[in-house]
XYZ file of C-alpha atoms in Angstrom:
516
model
C -21.387 -14.003 2.992
C -21.399 -10.658 1.170
C -17.669 -10.353 1.797
C -16.975 -13.779 0.289
C -19.204 -12.940 -2.684
C -17.303 -9.690 -3.269
C -13.990 -11.551 -2.944
C -15.144 -14.118 -5.517
C -15.981 -11.250 -7.889
C -12.512 -9.851 -7.221
C -10.862 -13.125 -8.216
C -12.935 -13.139 -11.405
C -11.430 -9.731 -12.198
C -7.878 -10.578 -11.126
C -7.597 -13.966 -12.824
C -7.058 -12.791 -16.382
C -3.914 -13.360 -18.380
C -3.077 -9.666 -18.313
C -3.545 -9.232 -14.570
C -1.726 -12.470 -13.730
C 1.196 -11.386 -15.919
C 1.242 -7.947 -14.258
C 1.179 -9.518 -10.783
C 4.111 -11.775 -11.705
C 6.028 -8.870 -13.250
C 5.355 -6.649 -10.227
C 6.357 -9.376 -7.764
C 9.649 -10.015 -9.577
C 10.518 -6.329 -10.060
C 9.515 -5.552 -6.470
C 11.824 -8.237 -5.153
C 14.656 -6.748 -7.204
C 13.891 -3.226 -5.908
C 13.732 -4.449 -2.314
C 16.960 -6.449 -2.604
C 19.031 -3.478 -3.762
C 20.060 -1.428 -0.699
C 18.715 2.104 -0.632
C 15.759 1.700 -2.989
C 13.041 0.082 -0.879
C 9.284 -0.121 -1.559
C 8.566 3.635 -1.791
C 11.246 4.223 -4.405
C 10.401 0.966 -6.169
C 6.754 1.911 -6.635
C 7.615 5.517 -7.559
C 10.105 4.401 -10.225
C 7.559 2.075 -11.872
C 4.576 4.464 -11.821
C 5.560 5.938 -15.213
C 5.704 2.402 -16.643
C 2.120 1.708 -15.547
C 0.834 4.872 -17.212
C 2.993 4.495 -20.329
C 1.485 1.039 -20.880
C -1.971 2.647 -20.772
C -3.174 0.379 -17.973
C -6.600 0.880 -16.431
C -7.139 1.462 -12.727
C -7.288 -2.179 -11.628
C -4.332 -3.477 -13.709
C -2.173 -0.495 -12.697
C -2.890 -1.073 -9.011
C -2.259 -4.804 -9.369
C 1.168 -4.079 -10.870
C 2.158 -1.480 -8.267
C 0.834 -3.285 -5.175
C 2.633 -6.428 -6.351
C 5.786 -4.293 -6.508
C 4.971 -3.116 -2.952
C 4.614 -6.633 -1.580
C 7.640 -7.821 -3.562
C 9.843 -5.032 -2.210
C 8.871 -5.979 1.336
C 9.980 -9.539 0.536
C 13.198 -8.446 -1.162
C 14.435 -6.193 1.633
C 15.643 -9.218 3.574
C 18.142 -10.404 0.930
C 20.827 -7.772 1.512
C 20.073 -7.835 5.260
C 20.882 -11.528 5.504
C 23.736 -11.761 2.995
C 25.514 -8.427 3.519
C 24.231 -7.175 6.888
C 22.946 -4.117 4.961
C 19.190 -3.477 5.405
C 17.382 -3.002 2.098
C 15.039 -0.593 3.901
C 14.277 0.496 7.464
C 11.964 -2.433 8.434
C 14.706 -4.883 7.410
C 17.062 -3.567 10.119
C 15.787 -6.097 12.649
C 16.281 -8.968 10.175
C 20.037 -8.291 10.203
C 20.306 -9.245 13.870
C 19.802 -12.976 13.340
C 19.835 -13.250 9.547
C 23.470 -12.305 9.063
C 24.765 -14.630 11.826
C 22.821 -17.504 10.218
C 24.365 -16.662 6.840
C 27.886 -16.538 8.329
C 27.366 -19.991 9.785
C 26.661 -21.432 6.320
C 22.850 -21.323 6.529
C 22.189 -18.393 4.191
C 19.800 -20.375 1.988
C 17.817 -21.562 4.989
C 17.651 -18.025 6.393
C 16.472 -16.576 3.061
C 13.824 -19.263 2.580
C 12.598 -18.950 6.155
C 12.286 -15.196 5.789
C 10.310 -15.740 2.569
C 7.900 -18.100 4.326
C 7.493 -15.681 7.246
C 6.837 -12.847 4.772
C 4.174 -14.991 3.101
C 2.441 -15.734 6.397
C 2.506 -12.078 7.450
C 1.156 -10.840 4.105
C -1.502 -13.574 3.941
C -2.875 -12.799 7.403
C -2.722 -9.043 6.707
C -4.718 -9.433 3.489
C -7.466 -11.257 5.407
C -7.304 -8.494 7.999
C -7.779 -5.962 5.193
C -10.876 -7.850 4.009
C -12.422 -7.957 7.492
C -11.444 -4.546 8.849
C -11.687 -2.156 5.882
C -15.481 -2.555 5.367
C -16.034 -1.890 9.089
C -13.981 1.314 8.891
C -16.072 2.344 5.887
C -19.243 2.161 7.989
C -17.669 4.491 10.544
C -16.293 6.841 7.897
C -19.765 7.325 6.397
C -20.625 9.233 9.597
C -17.926 11.833 8.863
C -18.826 15.410 7.963
C -16.440 18.091 6.640
C -15.234 18.997 10.152
C -14.446 15.338 10.958
C -12.604 14.940 7.654
C -10.527 18.044 8.376
C -9.629 16.595 11.796
C -8.794 13.257 10.135
C -6.406 14.939 7.693
C -4.837 16.846 10.599
C -4.357 13.496 12.363
C -2.624 12.103 9.280
C -0.190 15.035 9.158
C 0.434 14.879 12.917
C 1.462 11.221 12.720
C 3.519 11.474 9.535
C 6.835 11.310 11.358
C 5.920 7.896 12.688
C 7.373 6.298 15.768
C 10.634 5.620 13.944
C 11.343 9.372 13.870
C 12.085 11.709 16.763
C 12.389 15.023 14.922
C 8.770 16.064 14.593
C 9.797 19.635 13.725
C 11.273 18.422 10.423
C 8.175 16.335 9.760
C 5.975 19.377 10.422
C 8.126 21.496 8.104
C 7.861 18.867 5.365
C 4.077 18.691 5.772
C 3.826 22.504 5.585
C 5.953 22.451 2.429
C 3.641 19.860 0.895
C 0.553 21.882 1.814
C 2.146 24.934 0.226
C 2.756 23.004 -2.987
C -0.899 21.922 -2.963
C -1.929 25.588 -3.056
C -0.221 26.117 -6.423
C -2.767 26.632 -9.215
C -6.073 28.383 -9.754
C -8.301 28.641 -6.659
C -11.409 26.580 -7.434
C -13.727 29.006 -5.595
C -12.361 32.439 -6.528
C -10.632 31.631 -9.829
C -7.531 33.523 -8.678
C -4.119 32.005 -9.587
C -2.020 31.181 -6.530
C 1.785 30.875 -6.515
C 1.927 30.378 -10.292
C 4.265 33.368 -10.922
C 2.647 33.884 -14.317
C 3.543 30.368 -15.526
C 0.477 28.995 -17.350
C 1.684 25.409 -16.948
C 1.098 25.744 -13.204
C -2.526 26.895 -13.498
C -3.728 23.290 -13.174
C -1.531 22.724 -10.131
C 1.379 20.338 -9.676
C 0.972 16.823 -11.003
C 1.300 14.265 -8.178
C 3.275 11.863 -10.344
C 5.855 14.467 -11.362
C 6.438 15.346 -7.714
C 6.670 11.722 -6.575
C 9.031 10.515 -9.304
C 11.234 13.573 -8.811
C 11.358 13.407 -5.006
C 11.932 9.663 -4.769
C 13.503 8.327 -7.955
C 15.571 11.266 -9.243
C 16.769 12.277 -5.788
C 18.206 8.756 -5.476
C 20.168 9.388 -8.682
C 21.474 12.721 -7.343
C 22.544 11.076 -4.078
C 24.471 8.509 -6.124
C 26.131 11.250 -8.202
C 27.145 13.032 -5.015
C 28.766 10.021 -3.390
C 29.781 8.234 -6.620
C 29.710 4.756 -5.122
C 32.075 2.391 -6.791
C 29.514 -0.387 -6.974
C 27.859 -2.881 -4.740
C 30.223 -5.580 -5.914
C 32.851 -4.100 -3.605
C 30.568 -4.726 -0.667
C 29.574 -8.209 -1.736
C 31.063 -11.026 0.221
C 31.170 -14.597 -0.887
C 28.542 -16.393 1.119
C 27.757 -20.086 1.284
C 24.055 -20.434 0.438
C 23.725 -23.977 1.800
C 20.398 -25.832 1.790
C 17.530 -23.836 0.313
C 14.672 -24.995 2.534
C 14.359 -24.955 6.329
C 13.821 -28.257 8.085
C 10.389 -29.353 9.331
C 11.682 -28.919 12.893
C 12.648 -25.297 12.199
C 9.259 -24.568 10.621
C 7.423 -26.070 13.586
C 9.585 -24.033 15.960
C 8.967 -20.755 14.143
C 5.264 -21.212 13.232
C 3.882 -19.726 16.493
C 6.321 -16.818 16.134
C 5.044 -16.089 12.615
C 1.401 -16.091 13.731
C 1.939 -13.836 16.752
C 4.158 -11.438 14.813
C 1.697 -11.242 11.910
C -1.148 -10.137 14.175
C 1.029 -7.598 15.990
C 2.493 -6.282 12.726
C -0.951 -5.866 11.169
C -2.127 -3.787 14.139
C 0.997 -1.615 13.853
C 0.429 -1.151 10.112
C -3.143 0.075 10.557
C -1.909 2.921 12.787
C -1.283 5.993 10.585
C 2.411 6.784 10.263
C 3.657 3.672 12.091
C 4.611 1.498 9.122
C 6.723 -1.629 8.786
C 9.574 -0.438 11.018
C 7.326 -0.451 14.081
C 5.835 -3.819 13.087
C 9.286 -5.393 12.769
C 10.597 -3.869 15.991
C 7.587 -4.784 18.129
C 7.457 -8.324 16.745
C 11.149 -8.950 17.389
C 11.014 -7.437 20.869
C 7.924 -9.420 21.845
C 9.351 -12.724 20.646
C 12.647 -12.104 22.374
C 10.828 -11.615 25.676
C 8.510 -14.573 25.140
C 10.765 -17.331 23.799
C 14.432 -16.326 24.115
C 15.115 -18.270 27.292
C 18.571 -19.426 26.176
C 19.837 -16.044 24.913
C 20.091 -17.197 21.284
C 18.467 -14.126 19.730
C 21.083 -12.056 17.902
C 23.241 -15.164 17.354
C 21.387 -16.763 14.450
C 18.078 -17.885 15.968
C 15.540 -18.660 13.173
C 12.779 -17.117 15.292
C 14.730 -13.850 15.179
C 14.238 -13.856 11.397
C 10.636 -15.080 11.366
C 9.415 -12.420 13.814
C 10.500 -9.189 12.050
C 9.780 -10.533 8.558
C 6.226 -11.596 9.440
C 5.755 -8.343 11.362
C 6.901 -5.927 8.665
C 5.037 -7.695 5.844
C 1.854 -7.786 7.919
C 2.318 -4.062 8.588
C 2.580 -3.486 4.828
C -0.845 -5.057 4.349
C -2.254 -3.247 7.371
C -1.185 0.122 5.950
C -3.573 -0.442 3.025
C -6.571 -0.460 5.398
C -6.713 3.278 6.237
C -5.709 4.190 2.677
C -8.594 2.332 1.051
C -11.227 2.884 3.759
C -10.443 6.448 4.844
C -8.220 7.888 2.116
C -5.410 8.351 4.676
C -2.173 6.435 3.942
C -0.724 4.285 6.685
C 2.843 4.379 5.322
C 5.090 6.133 2.833
C 4.468 3.575 0.097
C 0.688 3.747 0.501
C 1.003 7.540 0.147
C 2.547 6.898 -3.264
C -0.265 4.447 -4.111
C -2.795 7.075 -3.013
C -1.350 9.424 -5.638
C -1.810 6.731 -8.277
C -5.480 6.333 -7.341
C -6.074 10.076 -7.462
C -4.325 10.311 -10.832
C -6.741 7.650 -12.122
C -9.699 9.788 -10.930
C -10.473 7.318 -8.159
C -10.964 8.804 -4.696
C -10.103 6.432 -1.826
C -12.422 6.571 1.152
C -15.775 5.240 2.312
C -17.440 5.572 -1.099
C -14.697 3.632 -2.862
C -16.235 0.300 -1.827
C -19.595 1.248 -3.351
C -18.538 3.334 -6.372
C -15.543 1.233 -7.475
C -15.986 -2.250 -5.954
C -14.265 -3.826 -8.965
C -11.087 -1.865 -8.196
C -11.083 -2.694 -4.468
C -11.918 -6.385 -4.630
C -9.856 -6.971 -7.755
C -6.914 -5.436 -5.911
C -7.473 -7.571 -2.790
C -7.718 -10.748 -4.867
C -4.536 -9.754 -6.699
C -2.750 -9.376 -3.344
C -3.490 -13.036 -2.581
C -2.253 -14.063 -6.020
C 0.903 -11.949 -5.795
C 1.639 -13.362 -2.349
C 1.612 -16.951 -3.633
C 3.682 -15.902 -6.647
C 6.245 -14.312 -4.348
C 6.520 -17.478 -2.287
C 6.979 -19.530 -5.452
C 9.614 -17.099 -6.760
C 11.580 -16.587 -3.584
C 12.214 -20.172 -2.490
C 13.713 -21.755 -5.646
C 15.301 -18.531 -6.946
C 17.165 -17.536 -3.786
C 20.541 -17.876 -5.507
C 19.460 -15.752 -8.475
C 18.066 -12.916 -6.359
C 21.186 -12.880 -4.203
C 23.270 -12.232 -7.328
C 21.290 -9.028 -7.932
C 23.429 -7.479 -5.228
C 26.331 -7.578 -7.693
C 24.668 -4.981 -9.986
C 26.832 -1.836 -9.744
C 24.958 1.413 -9.020
C 26.680 3.025 -12.020
C 24.523 0.746 -14.197
C 21.391 0.829 -12.060
C 21.053 4.599 -11.600
C 21.096 5.565 -15.307
C 18.326 3.003 -15.827
C 16.306 4.639 -13.028
C 16.784 8.077 -14.629
C 15.810 6.771 -18.067
C 12.589 5.170 -16.793
C 11.717 8.390 -14.947
C 12.204 10.729 -17.918
C 10.649 8.480 -20.567
C 7.719 7.598 -18.329
C 6.812 11.156 -17.302
C 7.151 12.463 -20.869
C 5.030 9.573 -22.112
C 2.277 10.512 -19.641
C 2.131 14.272 -20.185
C 4.082 14.992 -23.372
C 5.190 18.242 -21.750
C 8.863 19.302 -21.547
C 7.850 21.608 -18.679
C 6.954 18.563 -16.574
C 10.444 17.170 -17.149
C 12.019 20.397 -15.897
C 9.643 20.360 -12.936
C 10.558 16.746 -12.177
C 14.259 17.653 -12.172
C 13.438 20.521 -9.802
C 11.682 18.115 -7.454
C 14.662 15.783 -7.721
C 16.998 18.552 -6.579
C 14.542 19.426 -3.792
C 14.416 15.778 -2.706
C 18.215 15.574 -2.689
C 18.448 18.747 -0.539
C 15.770 17.541 1.880
C 17.529 14.205 2.266
C 20.799 16.031 2.973
C 18.979 17.905 5.755
C 17.363 14.665 7.013
C 13.869 16.030 6.271
C 11.395 13.201 5.465
C 9.945 13.178 1.957
C 6.660 11.404 2.665
C 5.034 14.392 4.448
C 5.815 16.547 1.400
C 4.032 14.081 -0.859
C 1.078 13.669 1.471
C 0.702 17.430 1.850
C 0.618 17.768 -1.940
C -1.949 14.969 -2.200
C -4.317 15.911 0.614
C -3.856 19.683 0.738
C -6.725 20.543 -1.597
C -9.115 18.101 0.103
C -8.162 19.481 3.504
C -8.746 23.050 2.334
C -12.096 22.202 0.723
C -13.368 20.443 3.860
C -12.290 23.371 6.044
C -14.084 25.829 3.787
C -17.189 23.653 3.660
C -17.314 23.236 7.439
C -16.890 26.967 8.102
C -19.462 27.866 5.426
C -22.068 25.479 6.859
C -21.567 26.987 10.342
C -21.827 30.593 9.042
C -18.212 31.362 9.844
C -18.129 29.731 13.295
C -14.692 28.114 13.688
C -15.978 26.246 16.722
C -17.512 23.778 14.276
C -14.093 22.046 14.157
C -14.748 20.856 17.736
C -18.511 20.427 17.506
C -18.799 16.624 17.770
C -17.376 13.900 20.024
C -15.645 12.397 16.980
C -13.860 15.719 16.400
C -12.512 15.651 19.955
C -11.372 12.038 19.575
C -9.560 12.708 16.295
C -7.869 15.886 17.574
C -6.857 14.060 20.758
C -5.290 11.209 18.769
C -3.534 13.770 16.565
C -1.963 15.510 19.564
C -0.868 12.226 21.123
C 0.399 11.000 17.747
C 2.519 14.118 17.349
C 4.032 14.007 20.863
C 4.420 10.238 21.327
C 7.206 9.740 18.731
C 9.392 12.196 20.630
C 9.424 9.757 23.547
C 8.719 6.303 22.147
C 10.636 6.950 18.900
C 13.796 7.871 20.792
C 13.533 4.733 22.932
C 12.903 2.594 19.869
C 15.879 4.013 17.966
C 18.164 3.585 20.982
C 17.136 -0.057 21.413
C 17.568 -0.794 17.707
C 20.994 0.878 17.731
C 21.984 -1.017 20.885
C 20.937 -4.311 19.338
C 22.913 -3.596 16.170
C 25.930 -2.421 18.169
C 25.865 -5.533 20.346
C 25.674 -7.802 17.322
C 28.558 -5.991 15.621
C 30.609 -6.135 18.839
C 30.164 -9.907 19.015
C 31.199 -10.149 15.371
C 34.446 -8.244 16.107
C 35.169 -10.452 19.116
C 34.788 -13.540 16.934
C 37.169 -12.015 14.376
C 39.768 -11.339 17.077
C-alpha cells in the first residue's frame, strides 16, 4: 500500500501543465532522435541536456524531459530499421530481420504500428518492474559500507563493455581514462591540485555535462565532417506504408510474445552493462525457438518484430533500476542520466528514495505518462515520423552543434568550457575511430571521485589494512560477479555477435536471391 501511496503522490507531481508539456516534448523529440540513424538514445539525451539547463528546469521537470527523450528514442529506433533496413541504434538490429521484409511486402504501416505497441507493452511492464524492484534493492543497499561500495563500483566498471562487446581491453582502457579525468582538480583531503597544469579553471574538476556533450554530440558532428555524407535522402527508398494498424488476429498472435519478451528484456536491463541489445537479442532468440515452427522468422513474421521491440524497451526501463537504487547505471543512456542527477546535486542510491521521494516517484509517474503519449503519437503519426528520414545530415548536424554550444555557454557562461567541450569532441571522435567505447569514459568521470572516497574511507577505518576490501561475504559476492562480468563478454559476446551477423547475412542473402 505504501508503494501505491507513493505512486499516487508521484502522479500529483507529474500531472501539471509544465510536466505534461515536457513529457510530450521529450517523447516527440526522442522519437525523432531515435528515428535518425546514428544518433540513438545516448546521443539524443546528451544533445538535449543543455536545453534542460538553459530552460532553468528543476530536478523533477528536467528528468521528466530527458527520460521521455530516452523512452522516445527507444521507440524511434525501429523506424529506420523497418523502412530502410538501417538500425537506428544497436538494439534495433534485431528489428531489421522481420521488419524490413514486412515493409517490402507492403505492410510497413502495420509493422511500424505493431512495433509501437510492442514498445508500449515492454516499457509499461518495465516501469512496474522498476516500482516493485527498486525499493527492494534499496533495502539491500542500506547494508553497504565503504568497502562494499568500492566493490560495487568495481563491478560497474568490469561490466561496462557489456555482452555486446568482445574487446574488454578497450573497455578497460576507456574506464581508466575516465578515472584519470575524475582525478583532475583539487584533492578534497590534501588540498593539492592534481593534473590541472596551472589552469585555474580546472581546480573544480571537469564538468560532467561538458564532457558528455563533447564526447557524444560534438563527436557525432566531427564524424559527419570526416565522412561528409551526402544526406539520408539518398538512402531513402519509396515504401508503401499500407494500413496503419495491425489486425486483431495479428495482435492476438503476438500478445504472448510481447509479454514473454518484456519480462526477459527487463531482467536483461537490470544487469549492469547488458542494455537493450541483450534484451532484444535474447527475446528474439527465445521466441524463434518457442514459436517459429514454420520457419517464418526472418521473412516478415510479426512476432519477429514484437519480440525485440518489447525486449529492448523493457531493458531500457530495467536499466533505470540499478541507477536509481544503487547509483550504478545499467546502460549508456542511464550513465548520461546519472550525470544529470549529479549536476542537480541529487545523489542516486539507497538514500534517494528517502531524501528525494518527490524526484523518484514523480519520475516514475512521468514514465507512465510518457509511455501513453508515445503510443498515441506513434500510431497515427507513422507517416510523419517516417518522413524524418529525409532530413539531410548537412542540416541536422549544424543544429546539433548549435544546441551544444549555446546550451553549454548558457549553463556556465565560461568560454573555457566551450574550448574544453571541443577538446572532448575531438577525443570522442578519435576514440570512435579506434573503436573504444565512450560510456566507460563517462562513467569513470562520474564515479571516480566516489570510488576514491570510499576506498580511502574503508582503508582509514581499518587502520590501513587493505584486506578490508574482502572482509565481508557481500564483498566476495560483488568481486566474484565483477570477475565473471569482465570475462563472460569475451565468450558470450563473441557468440552473440556471430549469431546476429549470421542472421543479418542470411536475411540479406535471401533479399539478393529474390532480386535475382
